[in-house]
Coordinates of C-alpha atoms and ligand atoms in Angstrom, one line a residue:
M1 CA 31.3 -14.8 76.4
G2 CA 34.7 -13.8 76.9
E3 CA 37.1 -14.2 73.8
K4 CA 36.0 -12.0 70.8
T5 CA 34.2 -13.6 68.2
G6 CA 34.4 -13.3 64.5
I7 CA 33.1 -14.7 61.1
I8 CA 34.8 -16.0 58.2
V9 CA 32.4 -16.7 55.2
V10 CA 34.4 -19.0 52.9
D11 CA 34.1 -18.8 49.0
L12 CA 30.4 -17.7 48.7
Q13 CA 31.3 -16.9 44.9
G14 CA 28.9 -17.3 41.8
D15 CA 30.9 -20.3 40.6
F16 CA 30.5 -22.5 43.2
T17 CA 26.7 -21.9 43.2
E18 CA 23.5 -23.4 41.3
W19 CA 22.0 -19.9 42.0
R20 CA 24.5 -18.6 39.3
A21 CA 25.1 -21.6 37.1
G22 CA 28.5 -21.9 38.2
S23 CA 31.0 -23.9 36.5
L24 CA 31.6 -25.6 40.0
A25 CA 28.4 -25.5 41.6
V26 CA 27.8 -27.4 44.6
P27 CA 24.7 -29.2 45.4
G28 CA 22.1 -27.8 47.3
S29 CA 23.7 -24.2 46.2
G30 CA 20.5 -22.6 44.8
G31 CA 18.6 -19.1 45.6
D32 CA 17.2 -20.5 49.0
F33 CA 20.8 -21.3 50.5
I34 CA 22.2 -17.9 49.0
K35 CA 19.4 -16.1 51.0
K36 CA 19.7 -17.9 54.1
V37 CA 23.6 -17.2 54.1
G38 CA 23.0 -13.9 53.1
E39 CA 20.7 -13.1 56.0
A40 CA 22.6 -14.7 58.4
T41 CA 25.5 -12.8 57.4
A42 CA 23.5 -9.6 57.8
I43 CA 22.7 -10.6 61.3
V44 CA 25.9 -11.3 62.6
H45 CA 27.1 -8.3 60.7
T46 CA 24.3 -6.1 62.9
S47 CA 25.1 -7.7 66.1
G48 CA 28.4 -6.1 65.8
L49 CA 30.7 -9.1 65.1
P50 CA 33.4 -8.7 62.4
V51 CA 32.8 -10.6 59.3
L52 CA 35.9 -11.7 57.0
G53 CA 35.5 -13.4 53.6
S54 CA 37.6 -15.4 51.4
Q55 CA 37.5 -15.4 47.8
D56 CA 39.2 -18.0 45.5
W57 CA 40.6 -15.5 42.7
H58 CA 42.5 -17.6 39.9
P59 CA 44.5 -16.7 36.8
A60 CA 43.0 -17.9 33.8
D61 CA 46.0 -20.6 33.7
H62 CA 45.7 -21.7 37.2
I63 CA 47.1 -25.1 37.9
S64 CA 44.0 -26.6 39.3
F65 CA 42.2 -26.1 35.8
Y66 CA 41.8 -29.3 34.2
T67 CA 42.3 -26.9 31.0
S68 CA 45.9 -26.3 31.9
H69 CA 46.6 -29.8 31.7
P70 CA 46.2 -31.1 28.1
G71 CA 44.3 -34.5 27.7
K72 CA 43.0 -34.3 31.5
K73 CA 39.4 -34.2 32.4
P74 CA 37.5 -32.5 34.8
F75 CA 37.4 -33.8 38.4
E76 CA 40.5 -36.2 37.2
A77 CA 43.1 -36.3 40.0
I78 CA 46.9 -36.0 39.2
E79 CA 50.1 -35.6 41.4
I80 CA 51.7 -32.4 41.4
D81 CA 55.0 -32.0 43.6
G82 CA 54.2 -35.4 45.2
R83 CA 50.2 -33.8 46.1
R84 CA 47.1 -34.8 45.2
Q85 CA 45.7 -32.1 42.9
V86 CA 42.0 -32.5 41.9
L87 CA 41.6 -30.9 38.4
W88 CA 38.6 -28.5 38.4
P89 CA 36.7 -27.0 35.9
P90 CA 37.9 -23.1 35.3
H91 CA 36.4 -21.2 38.4
C92 CA 36.8 -18.1 39.9
V93 CA 38.9 -16.5 37.4
Q94 CA 40.1 -13.2 38.6
G95 CA 37.7 -10.2 37.1
T96 CA 34.8 -12.7 36.0
E97 CA 31.4 -12.1 37.1
N98 CA 31.1 -15.5 38.9
A99 CA 34.3 -15.0 40.9
R100 CA 31.9 -12.1 42.7
I101 CA 31.1 -12.7 46.4
V102 CA 27.3 -13.3 45.9
V103 CA 26.4 -11.9 49.6
D104 CA 26.5 -8.1 50.2
N105 CA 30.2 -7.3 50.0
N106 CA 29.5 -4.6 52.4
L107 CA 29.1 -6.9 55.3
F108 CA 32.7 -7.6 55.1
L109 CA 35.4 -6.1 57.2
A110 CA 38.2 -7.5 54.8
I111 CA 37.8 -10.0 51.9
V112 CA 41.1 -12.4 51.6
Q113 CA 41.7 -13.6 48.0
K114 CA 43.8 -16.9 47.7
G115 CA 44.8 -18.9 45.0
R116 CA 46.5 -16.0 43.0
D117 CA 49.6 -17.7 42.2
R118 CA 49.1 -19.8 39.2
R119 CA 51.6 -22.5 40.7
Y120 CA 49.5 -23.4 43.7
D121 CA 46.0 -24.2 44.8
S122 CA 44.9 -22.8 48.1
Y123 CA 42.1 -24.3 49.4
S124 CA 42.9 -22.9 53.1
A125 CA 42.3 -19.2 53.5
F126 CA 45.3 -19.1 55.7
Q127 CA 48.0 -20.2 53.0
D128 CA 48.3 -22.3 49.6
D129 CA 50.1 -25.4 49.0
G130 CA 53.4 -23.7 48.7
G131 CA 53.3 -22.4 52.0
H132 CA 52.7 -18.7 51.4
K133 CA 50.4 -17.1 54.1
T134 CA 47.5 -15.0 53.1
E135 CA 46.6 -11.8 55.2
M136 CA 43.9 -14.0 57.2
E137 CA 45.8 -14.4 60.4
P138 CA 47.2 -11.0 60.6
I139 CA 43.8 -9.6 60.0
L140 CA 42.2 -12.2 62.6
R141 CA 44.9 -11.1 65.0
R142 CA 44.6 -7.4 64.5
T143 CA 41.0 -7.5 64.9
G144 CA 41.6 -9.4 68.6
I145 CA 39.8 -12.4 67.3
E146 CA 40.2 -15.7 69.3
K147 CA 37.1 -17.5 68.1
V148 CA 35.9 -18.0 64.7
V149 CA 32.5 -19.1 63.4
L150 CA 32.8 -20.5 59.8
Y151 CA 30.3 -21.4 56.8
G152 CA 30.4 -21.5 53.4
I153 CA 31.5 -23.5 50.4
A154 CA 32.9 -26.1 50.0
T155 CA 32.6 -28.2 53.1
D156 CA 34.9 -30.7 52.1
Y157 CA 37.6 -28.4 50.4
C158 CA 38.0 -24.7 51.4
V159 CA 36.0 -24.7 54.5
R160 CA 37.7 -27.9 55.7
A161 CA 41.4 -26.6 54.9
T162 CA 40.6 -23.2 56.3
V163 CA 39.2 -24.9 59.6
V164 CA 42.2 -27.1 59.9
D165 CA 44.4 -24.1 59.6
A166 CA 42.2 -22.1 62.1
L167 CA 42.6 -24.8 64.5
R168 CA 46.5 -24.9 63.8
A169 CA 46.9 -21.4 64.5
G170 CA 45.2 -21.6 67.7
F171 CA 41.7 -20.3 67.3
Q172 CA 38.6 -21.8 68.5
V173 CA 36.4 -22.9 65.6
I174 CA 32.8 -23.1 65.5
V175 CA 31.7 -24.3 62.0
I176 CA 27.7 -23.8 61.0
E177 CA 26.6 -26.8 59.4
E178 CA 23.3 -25.6 57.8
L179 CA 25.1 -22.8 56.3
C180 CA 27.7 -25.1 54.3
R181 CA 27.6 -27.0 51.3
G182 CA 30.0 -29.8 49.7
V183 CA 31.0 -31.0 46.2
A184 CA 30.2 -34.5 47.7
P185 CA 28.4 -36.2 50.5
D186 CA 30.6 -38.7 51.5
T187 CA 33.6 -36.3 51.7
S188 CA 31.5 -33.5 53.1
R189 CA 30.8 -35.8 55.9
A190 CA 34.4 -36.9 56.5
A191 CA 35.1 -33.5 56.5
L192 CA 32.8 -32.4 59.2
E193 CA 33.7 -35.7 61.2
E194 CA 37.7 -34.5 60.7
M195 CA 37.1 -30.9 61.8
K196 CA 35.3 -32.3 65.0
E197 CA 38.0 -34.7 66.1
G198 CA 40.5 -31.7 65.1
G199 CA 38.6 -29.8 68.1
A200 CA 36.3 -27.5 66.2
S201 CA 32.4 -27.5 67.3
I202 CA 29.8 -28.4 64.9
L203 CA 26.5 -26.3 65.4
Q204 CA 23.7 -27.6 63.0
K205 CA 21.9 -24.5 63.0
F206 CA 22.8 -20.7 62.8
D207 CA 21.4 -19.2 66.2
I208 CA 22.8 -15.7 66.5
D209 CA 22.2 -15.7 70.4
R210 CA 24.2 -19.1 70.6
I211 CA 27.0 -17.2 68.6
K212 CA 26.8 -14.1 70.7
G213 CA 26.8 -16.3 74.0
L214 CA 30.0 -18.2 72.6
Ligands
LIG1 C1 37.2 -24.8 46.1 C2 37.7 -26.5 44.8 C3 38.5 -25.6 44.1 C4 36.6 -24.2 47.4 C5 38.2 -24.0 45.6 O1 36.3 -23.1 47.6 O2 36.1 -25.2 48.5 N1 36.9 -25.8 46.0 N2 38.8 -24.2 44.4
LIG2 ZN1 39.8 -22.9 43.1

């Protein structure tokens, strides 16, 4: 016990879920998973822990969409400004049904949007690839949060990048593995390993007593 704990629910949006037949649905993201994440989030909220959400929120012509690059196919990778960019199916387009967060929005103290600038992708909830910061860190600081419990989608992209930046910013980080889903098994395994090596704790199961006692 001691430092204040907060929760970040990463990109729990229709387009990333099988439950909503999303355009970028990750494996294992059916109704059972959404229910499990929703219940866990309700429990942490009821326990009085501040819950923040991140929301991928792209313009329709976003640079990460394969449709913005004539001749390219979904999941192809290209170089943009010397960075490797995976080209995704259009997803989480601002104001579309499947850009909505699929757990009860009232549970969130704040929802931080990212990827709004068409020129830059933004896997991290803290900043985009152009180095532009979101409100995430100021909100965490203002709320007095020093330990962050994270879960959501996708383990190998936005969860990974958000964990890396949270560690870099000096937060203690705990990832709840059973409440995460990734794009692919091998990159998800590697991401969990990298997060652990970077100093994050990986908890297999959601356990509110454990989280409250952190
Ligand atoms: C994500 C791919 C593209 C994620 C967002 O939330 O992990 N992945 N945009
Ligand atoms: Zn995206």
